[in-house]
CSV table of C-alpha atoms in Angstrom, one decimal:
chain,number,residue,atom,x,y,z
K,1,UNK,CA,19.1,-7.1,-19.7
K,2,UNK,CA,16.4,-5.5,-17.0
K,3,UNK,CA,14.6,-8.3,-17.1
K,4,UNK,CA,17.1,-11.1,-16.7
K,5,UNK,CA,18.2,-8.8,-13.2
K,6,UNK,CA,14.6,-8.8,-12.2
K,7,UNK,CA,14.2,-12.3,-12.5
K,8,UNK,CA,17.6,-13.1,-10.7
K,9,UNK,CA,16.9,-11.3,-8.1
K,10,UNK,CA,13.7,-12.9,-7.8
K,11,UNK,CA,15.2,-16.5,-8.0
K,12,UNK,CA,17.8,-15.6,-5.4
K,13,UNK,CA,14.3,-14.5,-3.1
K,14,UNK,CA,13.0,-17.6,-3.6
K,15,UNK,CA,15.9,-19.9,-3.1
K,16,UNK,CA,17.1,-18.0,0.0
K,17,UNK,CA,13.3,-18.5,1.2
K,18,UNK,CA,13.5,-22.2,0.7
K,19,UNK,CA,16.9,-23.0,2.6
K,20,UNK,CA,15.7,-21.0,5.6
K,21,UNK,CA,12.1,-23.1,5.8
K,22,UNK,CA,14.5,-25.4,6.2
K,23,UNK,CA,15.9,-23.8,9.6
K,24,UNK,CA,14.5,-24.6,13.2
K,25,UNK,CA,13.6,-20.7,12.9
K,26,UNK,CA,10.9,-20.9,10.5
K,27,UNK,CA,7.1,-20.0,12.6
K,28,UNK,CA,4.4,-21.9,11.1
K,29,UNK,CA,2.7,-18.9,8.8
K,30,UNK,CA,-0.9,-20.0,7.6
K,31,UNK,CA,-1.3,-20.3,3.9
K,32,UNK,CA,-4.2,-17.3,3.9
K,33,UNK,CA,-5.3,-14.0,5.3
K,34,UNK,CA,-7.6,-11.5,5.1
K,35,UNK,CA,-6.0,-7.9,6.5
K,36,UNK,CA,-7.6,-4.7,7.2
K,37,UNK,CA,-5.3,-1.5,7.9
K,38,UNK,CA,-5.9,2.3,8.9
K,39,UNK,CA,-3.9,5.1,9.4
K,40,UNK,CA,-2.9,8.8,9.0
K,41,UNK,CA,-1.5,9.8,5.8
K,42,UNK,CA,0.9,13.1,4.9
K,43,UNK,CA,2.0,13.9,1.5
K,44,UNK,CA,5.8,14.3,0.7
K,45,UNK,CA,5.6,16.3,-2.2
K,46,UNK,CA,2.8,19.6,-3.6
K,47,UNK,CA,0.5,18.1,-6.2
K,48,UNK,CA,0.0,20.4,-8.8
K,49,UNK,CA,1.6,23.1,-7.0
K,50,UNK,CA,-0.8,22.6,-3.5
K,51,UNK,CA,0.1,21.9,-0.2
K,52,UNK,CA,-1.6,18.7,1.2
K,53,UNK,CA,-2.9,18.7,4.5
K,54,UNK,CA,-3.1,15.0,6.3
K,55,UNK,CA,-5.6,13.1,6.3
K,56,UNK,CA,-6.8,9.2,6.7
K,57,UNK,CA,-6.5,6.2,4.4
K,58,UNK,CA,-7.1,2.0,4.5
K,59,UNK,CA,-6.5,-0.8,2.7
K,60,UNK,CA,-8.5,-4.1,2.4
K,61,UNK,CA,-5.7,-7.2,1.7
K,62,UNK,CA,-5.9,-10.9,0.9
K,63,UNK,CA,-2.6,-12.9,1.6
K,64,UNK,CA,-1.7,-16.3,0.1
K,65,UNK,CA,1.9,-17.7,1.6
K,66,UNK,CA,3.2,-19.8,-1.1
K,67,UNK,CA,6.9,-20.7,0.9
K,68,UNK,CA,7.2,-20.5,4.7
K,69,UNK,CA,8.6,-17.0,4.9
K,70,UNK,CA,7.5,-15.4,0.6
K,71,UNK,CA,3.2,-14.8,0.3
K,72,UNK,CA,1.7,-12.4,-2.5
K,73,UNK,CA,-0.7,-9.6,-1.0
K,74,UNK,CA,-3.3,-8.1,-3.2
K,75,UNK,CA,-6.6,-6.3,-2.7
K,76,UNK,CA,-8.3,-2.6,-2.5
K,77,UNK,CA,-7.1,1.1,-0.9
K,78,UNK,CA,-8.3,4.1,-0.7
K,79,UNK,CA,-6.0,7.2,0.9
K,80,UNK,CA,-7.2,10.9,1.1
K,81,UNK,CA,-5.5,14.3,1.2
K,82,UNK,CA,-7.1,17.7,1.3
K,83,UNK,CA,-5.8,21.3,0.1
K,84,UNK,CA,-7.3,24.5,1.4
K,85,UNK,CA,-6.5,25.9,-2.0
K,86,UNK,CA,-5.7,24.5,-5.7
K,87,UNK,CA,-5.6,24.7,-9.0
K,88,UNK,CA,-9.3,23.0,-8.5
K,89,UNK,CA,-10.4,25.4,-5.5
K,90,UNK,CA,-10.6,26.1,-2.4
K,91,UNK,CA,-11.3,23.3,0.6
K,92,UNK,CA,-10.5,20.2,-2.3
K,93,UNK,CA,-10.1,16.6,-1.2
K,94,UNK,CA,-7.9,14.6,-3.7
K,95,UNK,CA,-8.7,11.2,-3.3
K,96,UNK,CA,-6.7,7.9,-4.8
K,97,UNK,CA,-8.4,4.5,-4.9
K,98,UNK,CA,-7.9,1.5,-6.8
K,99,UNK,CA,-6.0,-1.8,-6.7
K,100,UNK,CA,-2.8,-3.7,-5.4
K,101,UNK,CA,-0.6,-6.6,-5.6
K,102,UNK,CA,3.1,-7.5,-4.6
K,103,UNK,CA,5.0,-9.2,-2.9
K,104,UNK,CA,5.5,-10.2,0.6
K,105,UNK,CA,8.7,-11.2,3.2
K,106,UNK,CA,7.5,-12.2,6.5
K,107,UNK,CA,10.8,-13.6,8.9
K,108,UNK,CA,10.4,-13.7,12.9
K,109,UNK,CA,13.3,-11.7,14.9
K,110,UNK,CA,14.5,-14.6,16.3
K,111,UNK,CA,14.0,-18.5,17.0
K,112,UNK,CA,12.2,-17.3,20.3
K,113,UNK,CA,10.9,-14.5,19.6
K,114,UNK,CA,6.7,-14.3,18.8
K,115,UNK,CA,7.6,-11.3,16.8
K,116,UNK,CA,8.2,-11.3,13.0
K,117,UNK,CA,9.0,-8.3,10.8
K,118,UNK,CA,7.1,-7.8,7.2
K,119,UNK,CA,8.8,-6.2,3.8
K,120,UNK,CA,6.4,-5.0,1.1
K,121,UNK,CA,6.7,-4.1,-2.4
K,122,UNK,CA,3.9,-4.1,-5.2
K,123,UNK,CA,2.3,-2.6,-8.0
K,124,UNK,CA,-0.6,-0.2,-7.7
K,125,UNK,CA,-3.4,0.3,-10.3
K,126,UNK,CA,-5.1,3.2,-9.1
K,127,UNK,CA,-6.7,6.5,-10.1
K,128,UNK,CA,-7.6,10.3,-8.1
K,129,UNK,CA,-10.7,11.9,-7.9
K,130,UNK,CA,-11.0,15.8,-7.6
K,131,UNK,CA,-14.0,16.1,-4.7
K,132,UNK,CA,-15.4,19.1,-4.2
K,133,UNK,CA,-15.6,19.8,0.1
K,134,UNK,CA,-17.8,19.8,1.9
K,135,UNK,CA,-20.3,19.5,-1.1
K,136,UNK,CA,-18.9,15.9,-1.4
K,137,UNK,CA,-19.2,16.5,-5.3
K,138,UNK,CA,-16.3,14.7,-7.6
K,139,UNK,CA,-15.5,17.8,-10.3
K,140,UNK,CA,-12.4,15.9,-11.9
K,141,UNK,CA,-10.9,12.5,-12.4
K,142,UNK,CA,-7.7,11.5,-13.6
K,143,UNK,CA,-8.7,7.5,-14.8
K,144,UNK,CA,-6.4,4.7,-13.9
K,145,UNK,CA,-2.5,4.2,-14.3
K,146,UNK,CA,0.3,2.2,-12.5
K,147,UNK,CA,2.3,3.5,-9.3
K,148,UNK,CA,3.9,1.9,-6.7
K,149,UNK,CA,4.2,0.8,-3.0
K,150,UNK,CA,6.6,-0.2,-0.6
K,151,UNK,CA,6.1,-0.9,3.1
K,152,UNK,CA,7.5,-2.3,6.1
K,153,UNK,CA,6.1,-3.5,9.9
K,154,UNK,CA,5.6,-5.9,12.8
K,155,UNK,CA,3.7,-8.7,12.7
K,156,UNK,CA,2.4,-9.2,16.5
K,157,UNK,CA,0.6,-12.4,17.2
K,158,UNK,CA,-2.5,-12.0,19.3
K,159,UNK,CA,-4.2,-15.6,19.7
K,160,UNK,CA,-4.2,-18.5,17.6
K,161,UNK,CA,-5.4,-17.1,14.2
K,162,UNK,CA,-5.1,-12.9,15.0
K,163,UNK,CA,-2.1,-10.6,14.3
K,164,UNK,CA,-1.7,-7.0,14.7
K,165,UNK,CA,0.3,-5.3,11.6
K,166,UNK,CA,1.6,-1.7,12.6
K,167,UNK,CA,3.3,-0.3,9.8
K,168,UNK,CA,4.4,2.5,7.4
K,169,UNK,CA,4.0,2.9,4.1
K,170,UNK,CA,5.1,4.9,0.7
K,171,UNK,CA,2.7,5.3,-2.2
K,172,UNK,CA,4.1,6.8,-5.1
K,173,UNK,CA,1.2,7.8,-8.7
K,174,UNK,CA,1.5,10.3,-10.9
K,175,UNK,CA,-1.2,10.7,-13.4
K,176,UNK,CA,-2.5,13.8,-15.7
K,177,UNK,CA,-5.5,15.1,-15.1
K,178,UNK,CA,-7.2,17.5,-17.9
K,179,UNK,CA,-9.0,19.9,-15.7
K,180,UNK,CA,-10.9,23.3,-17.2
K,181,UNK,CA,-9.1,23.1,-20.2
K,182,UNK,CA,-5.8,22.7,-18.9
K,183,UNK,CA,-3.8,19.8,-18.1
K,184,UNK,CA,-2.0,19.2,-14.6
K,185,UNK,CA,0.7,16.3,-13.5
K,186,UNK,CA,-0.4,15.5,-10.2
K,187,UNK,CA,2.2,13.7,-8.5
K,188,UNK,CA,0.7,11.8,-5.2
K,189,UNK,CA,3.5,10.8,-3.2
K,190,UNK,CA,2.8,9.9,0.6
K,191,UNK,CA,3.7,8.1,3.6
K,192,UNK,CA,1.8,7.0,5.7
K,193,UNK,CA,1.4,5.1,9.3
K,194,UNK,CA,-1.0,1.9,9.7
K,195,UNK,CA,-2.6,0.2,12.1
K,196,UNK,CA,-3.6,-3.8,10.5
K,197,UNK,CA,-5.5,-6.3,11.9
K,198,UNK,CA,-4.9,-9.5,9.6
K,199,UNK,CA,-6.7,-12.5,10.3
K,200,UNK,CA,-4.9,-16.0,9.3
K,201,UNK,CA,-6.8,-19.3,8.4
């Protein structure tokens, strides 16, 4: 039943795509892109029972528009955020990397506007480290599991091929981590706000 609702919806996505690339609104996308995006980062929930201070993260993206306004986004992140104490220590950065891929809705505001506006969703495949600061030494590792991110932001046009991205994004993991003997759900929810530059060819 799930399933024949997820691909529906999808269907509905991609017919609704189609009859607008038929409009006089639809901008001329390029069929690839290579984006790269910084930003601050603040948790929205404890992990483990810590408070998170914020700290940085980036992302390294491919794009591939297959309809006008509908393009699949996948590529590398990384995103860190640092406790004063934990069930790990004192001064610990927990660090997530790993890999995503989703899905991507890019429309413009209007016929004559430059501007467009960009919807994300996707699958993340990703892992935390437990690093010890400021030795810089990983002390735990939870291995890699499935999450989630969603995202939404401009898509500003800056020359023929350049486009600024400024954004915010939700990540959402939760993995286990066996850690001295004892074993923690570490739940690494944040939002954060991006800064892209993406690149189109």
């Amino acid at each position: 039943m799930k399933a024949n609702v997820i691909i529906s919806v999808i269907a509905m996505l991609i017919a609704s795509s189609g009859a607008i690339a038929q409009s006089s609104c639809c901008l001329p996308y390029k069929k690839f892109g290579v984006e790269l995006n910084a930003g601050a980062s603040a948790a929205t929930s404890r992990l483990a029972g810590a408070k998170l201070s914020p700290r940085v993260g980036g992302e390294l993206l491919l794009h591939y528009n297959f309809m006008p306004h509908l393009g699949l986004y996948g590529g590398w992140g990384w995103n860190q955020l640092s406790a004063g104490k934990s069930f790990a220590g004192d001064n610990i950065d927990f660090e997530e990397t790993g890999y995503i891929a989703g899905l991507e809705w890019k429309h413009p505001f209007s016929c004559s506007s430059p501007l467009s506006y960009y919807l994300r969703g996707g699958a993340l495949y990703n892992h935390i480290e437990v690093e010890n600061n400021p030795q810089g030494k990983i002390i735990g590792d939870t291995g890699h599991g499935w999450g989630y991110q969603v995202a939404g932001g401009l898509d500003i046009p800056v020359g023929r091929s350049f486009r600024l991205t400024p954004g915010v994004k939700f990540n959402s993991l939760r993995r286990d981590l066996r850690f001295e003997g004892q074993t923690y759900k570490l739940r690494y929810n944040y939002l954060s706000i991006r800064i892209g530059l993406l690149y189109e060819f």
